[in-house]
């Protein structure tokens, strides 16, 4: 429904002669509903995002890299440490208010039952938001294919950085690669850094002993 909603909103802007000005003080926030996720799928979703976080942040706009309102895990390692603790403690950890300013904000889990992605710049065109939502939807749906988060790391080892990138982002991979401003070496280095961050979450638990249980 996002596409239709954006079209309606921009039609209203047009009718009201609204002038939109892109500013580094604004951004697009996307909430992904995880209320029906078990911990393993939540871990996979976060790990998938972290594996490509640096590249996606670069694609989202130069002003988003190092931005204090959408910090990457490489900007603030405590974000990753807190996420890792969350899974080690079986989801019993509460995220502090400071986590609100992570590019991928898990504090929204407690407030809204969602994971919030704050990375995209303030957009003045609906097509950019649609493209971004489609990329995040790709990661959201793909997270179900990794019931054991450690298999994400296995996929990277098996396919290498470029093959992994294509597998994870699918039809969006070429778009992101061509528009993020990275050359091949920079892209590969960013993916290696990303999978190292993802590993911190993927190996936080022994997922072999984690069996989701349906409650009647």
Short mmCIF file of C-alpha atoms in Angstrom, two decimals:
data_model
loop_
_atom_site.label_atom_id
_atom_site.label_comp_id
_atom_site.label_asym_id
_atom_site.label_seq_id
_atom_site.Cartn_x
_atom_site.Cartn_y
_atom_site.Cartn_z
CA UNK A 1 0.00 0.00 0.00
CA UNK A 2 3.03 2.27 0.32
CA UNK A 3 3.17 3.15 -3.37
CA UNK A 4 -0.47 4.25 -3.54
CA UNK A 5 -0.14 6.20 -0.30
CA UNK A 6 2.90 8.07 -1.62
CA UNK A 7 1.12 8.86 -4.87
CA UNK A 8 -1.81 10.28 -2.92
CA UNK A 9 0.48 12.36 -0.72
CA UNK A 10 2.42 13.80 -3.66
CA UNK A 11 -0.83 14.57 -5.49
CA UNK A 12 -1.85 16.58 -2.45
CA UNK A 13 1.49 18.41 -2.55
CA UNK A 14 0.90 19.19 -6.22
CA UNK A 15 -2.62 20.47 -5.68
CA UNK A 16 -1.48 22.70 -2.81
CA UNK A 17 1.58 23.99 -4.71
CA UNK A 18 3.80 22.64 -1.97
CA UNK A 19 7.53 23.26 -2.37
CA UNK A 20 9.73 20.52 -0.91
CA UNK A 21 13.32 21.36 -0.03
CA UNK A 22 15.80 18.58 0.69
CA UNK A 23 17.60 19.18 3.99
CA UNK A 24 20.11 17.24 6.07
CA UNK A 25 17.78 17.87 9.03
CA UNK A 26 15.10 15.59 7.60
CA UNK A 27 14.93 11.93 6.67
CA UNK A 28 12.60 9.09 5.74
CA UNK A 29 11.85 6.57 8.49
CA UNK A 30 10.56 3.11 7.58
CA UNK A 31 9.09 0.76 10.20
CA UNK A 32 9.21 -2.99 9.57
CA UNK A 33 6.64 -4.97 11.56
CA UNK A 34 8.33 -7.78 13.51
CA UNK A 35 5.56 -8.57 16.01
CA UNK A 36 5.18 -12.12 14.65
CA UNK A 37 8.95 -12.79 14.42
CA UNK A 38 10.77 -15.28 16.61
CA UNK A 39 14.23 -14.21 17.76
CA UNK A 40 15.98 -16.14 15.01
CA UNK A 41 14.19 -14.32 12.19
CA UNK A 42 14.68 -10.97 13.92
CA UNK A 43 18.38 -11.75 14.15
CA UNK A 44 18.50 -12.64 10.47
CA UNK A 45 16.73 -9.42 9.51
CA UNK A 46 19.18 -7.29 11.50
CA UNK A 47 22.17 -9.27 10.24
CA UNK A 48 21.08 -8.97 6.61
CA UNK A 49 20.79 -5.22 6.96
CA UNK A 50 24.13 -4.89 8.74
CA UNK A 51 25.85 -6.93 6.05
CA UNK A 52 25.03 -4.23 3.49
CA UNK A 53 24.56 -1.27 5.82
CA UNK A 54 27.58 0.73 4.69
CA UNK A 55 26.71 0.39 1.01
CA UNK A 56 23.04 1.21 1.56
CA UNK A 57 23.93 4.25 3.67
CA UNK A 58 26.18 5.56 0.90
CA UNK A 59 23.32 5.01 -1.57
CA UNK A 60 20.93 6.90 0.71
CA UNK A 61 22.94 10.10 0.40
CA UNK A 62 26.28 11.66 1.26
CA UNK A 63 24.75 13.56 4.17
CA UNK A 64 23.62 10.27 5.74
CA UNK A 65 27.14 8.88 6.20
CA UNK A 66 28.21 9.64 9.77
CA UNK A 67 24.95 11.53 10.39
CA UNK A 68 24.26 11.70 14.14
CA UNK A 69 20.60 10.87 13.55
CA UNK A 70 21.19 7.63 11.62
CA UNK A 71 24.47 6.24 12.94
CA UNK A 72 25.92 3.14 11.32
CA UNK A 73 27.29 0.42 13.55
CA UNK A 74 30.81 1.35 12.36
CA UNK A 75 30.17 4.90 13.63
CA UNK A 76 28.96 3.74 17.05
CA UNK A 77 30.08 0.16 17.89
CA UNK A 78 27.96 0.20 21.05
CA UNK A 79 24.92 -0.26 18.82
CA UNK A 80 26.23 -3.64 17.73
CA UNK A 81 27.30 -4.61 21.25
CA UNK A 82 23.83 -3.89 22.60
CA UNK A 83 22.15 -5.88 19.82
CA UNK A 84 24.45 -8.82 20.50
CA UNK A 85 23.59 -8.66 24.20
CA UNK A 86 19.89 -8.61 23.32
CA UNK A 87 20.13 -11.99 21.61
CA UNK A 88 22.45 -13.48 24.21
CA UNK A 89 19.84 -12.60 26.82
CA UNK A 90 16.96 -14.06 24.78
CA UNK A 91 15.41 -10.70 24.07
CA UNK A 92 15.20 -9.65 27.72
CA UNK A 93 17.38 -6.55 27.22
CA UNK A 94 15.77 -3.12 26.94
CA UNK A 95 17.34 -0.75 24.44
CA UNK A 96 18.23 2.71 25.75
CA UNK A 97 16.93 5.99 24.32
CA UNK A 98 20.29 6.55 22.62
CA UNK A 99 19.63 3.59 20.32
CA UNK A 100 16.89 5.69 18.74
CA UNK A 101 19.55 7.38 16.62
CA UNK A 102 20.97 4.22 15.07
CA UNK A 103 20.46 3.87 11.32
CA UNK A 104 18.67 0.64 12.14
CA UNK A 105 16.86 1.35 15.39
CA UNK A 106 15.85 -1.66 17.50
CA UNK A 107 14.41 0.49 20.28
CA UNK A 108 11.21 0.65 18.24
CA UNK A 109 10.72 -3.05 19.05
CA UNK A 110 9.65 -2.11 22.56
CA UNK A 111 7.57 0.88 21.55
CA UNK A 112 5.85 -0.21 18.34
CA UNK A 113 6.78 -3.83 17.66
CA UNK A 114 8.88 -2.75 14.70
CA UNK A 115 12.43 -2.24 13.56
CA UNK A 116 12.91 1.33 12.34
CA UNK A 117 15.24 2.17 9.44
CA UNK A 118 16.25 5.84 9.55
CA UNK A 119 18.88 5.87 6.82
CA UNK A 120 17.26 7.47 3.77
CA UNK A 121 17.68 11.22 3.29
CA UNK A 122 14.70 13.55 3.14
CA UNK A 123 13.22 12.75 -0.25
CA UNK A 124 11.53 15.26 -2.53
CA UNK A 125 10.38 12.62 -5.02
CA UNK A 126 8.14 9.63 -4.25
CA UNK A 127 10.02 7.27 -6.58
CA UNK A 128 13.11 7.40 -4.35
CA UNK A 129 11.06 6.33 -1.32
CA UNK A 130 9.38 3.56 -3.32
CA UNK A 131 12.77 2.26 -4.39
CA UNK A 132 14.05 2.35 -0.80
CA UNK A 133 10.99 0.57 0.57
CA UNK A 134 11.38 -2.12 -2.10
CA UNK A 135 15.00 -2.70 -1.01
CA UNK A 136 13.98 -3.01 2.64
CA UNK A 137 11.07 -5.28 1.72
CA UNK A 138 13.57 -7.53 -0.07
CA UNK A 139 15.60 -7.90 3.15
CA UNK A 140 12.44 -8.31 5.23
CA UNK A 141 11.08 -11.16 3.10
CA UNK A 142 14.51 -12.78 2.70
CA UNK A 143 14.98 -12.98 6.47
CA UNK A 144 12.51 -15.86 6.55
CA UNK A 145 14.88 -17.91 4.35
CA UNK A 146 17.51 -17.90 7.12
CA UNK A 147 15.95 -19.67 10.16
CA UNK A 148 19.52 -20.19 11.35
CA UNK A 149 21.17 -16.74 11.14
CA UNK A 150 24.61 -18.35 10.91
CA UNK A 151 23.74 -19.49 7.38
CA UNK A 152 23.97 -15.83 6.30
CA UNK A 153 27.69 -15.97 7.04
CA UNK A 154 27.89 -19.31 5.23
CA UNK A 155 26.30 -17.69 2.16
CA UNK A 156 28.96 -14.98 2.18
CA UNK A 157 31.74 -17.56 2.43
CA UNK A 158 30.26 -19.62 -0.39
CA UNK A 159 29.54 -16.79 -2.82
CA UNK A 160 32.17 -14.18 -2.00
CA UNK A 161 31.31 -10.49 -1.55
CA UNK A 162 29.97 -9.80 -5.06
CA UNK A 163 27.93 -13.00 -5.27
CA UNK A 164 26.55 -12.44 -1.77
CA UNK A 165 25.62 -8.87 -2.65
CA UNK A 166 23.69 -10.05 -5.70
CA UNK A 167 21.95 -12.79 -3.69
CA UNK A 168 20.93 -10.49 -0.86
CA UNK A 169 19.71 -7.49 -2.86
CA UNK A 170 18.50 -9.38 -5.93
CA UNK A 171 17.08 -7.08 -8.61
CA UNK A 172 18.16 -4.03 -6.60
CA UNK A 173 21.86 -4.96 -6.43
CA UNK A 174 22.93 -3.32 -9.70
CA UNK A 175 21.01 -0.15 -8.90
CA UNK A 176 22.60 0.22 -5.48
CA UNK A 177 26.08 -0.68 -6.74
CA UNK A 178 25.94 1.84 -9.59
CA UNK A 179 24.48 4.68 -7.50
CA UNK A 180 26.32 4.35 -4.17
CA UNK A 181 29.52 5.95 -5.43
CA UNK A 182 31.79 3.00 -4.56
CA UNK A 183 34.21 1.34 -6.93
CA UNK A 184 34.51 -2.46 -6.89
CA UNK A 185 37.28 -2.51 -4.28
CA UNK A 186 35.42 -0.14 -1.96
CA UNK A 187 32.23 -2.14 -2.38
CA UNK A 188 33.96 -5.42 -1.53
CA UNK A 189 35.71 -3.89 1.49
CA UNK A 190 32.40 -2.52 2.76
CA UNK A 191 30.78 -5.94 2.39
CA UNK A 192 33.60 -7.63 4.31
CA UNK A 193 33.16 -5.11 7.11
CA UNK A 194 29.40 -5.66 6.96
CA UNK A 195 29.55 -9.43 7.29
CA UNK A 196 31.94 -9.10 10.23
CA UNK A 197 29.36 -6.94 11.97
CA UNK A 198 26.60 -9.39 11.06
CA UNK A 199 28.65 -12.27 12.51
CA UNK A 200 28.49 -10.62 15.92
CA UNK A 201 24.73 -11.20 15.89
CA UNK A 202 24.59 -14.45 13.93
CA UNK A 203 26.84 -16.23 16.44
CA UNK A 204 25.41 -14.60 19.56
CA UNK A 205 23.29 -17.70 20.23
CA UNK A 206 23.41 -21.43 19.69
CA UNK A 207 20.49 -21.50 17.28
CA UNK A 208 20.50 -25.33 17.26
CA UNK A 209 19.01 -25.20 20.75
CA UNK A 210 16.45 -22.56 19.80
CA UNK A 211 13.16 -24.16 18.75
CA UNK A 212 10.19 -21.82 18.18
CA UNK A 213 7.12 -23.02 20.06
CA UNK A 214 3.52 -22.32 19.08
CA UNK A 215 1.37 -21.29 22.02
CA UNK A 216 -2.30 -22.20 22.11
#
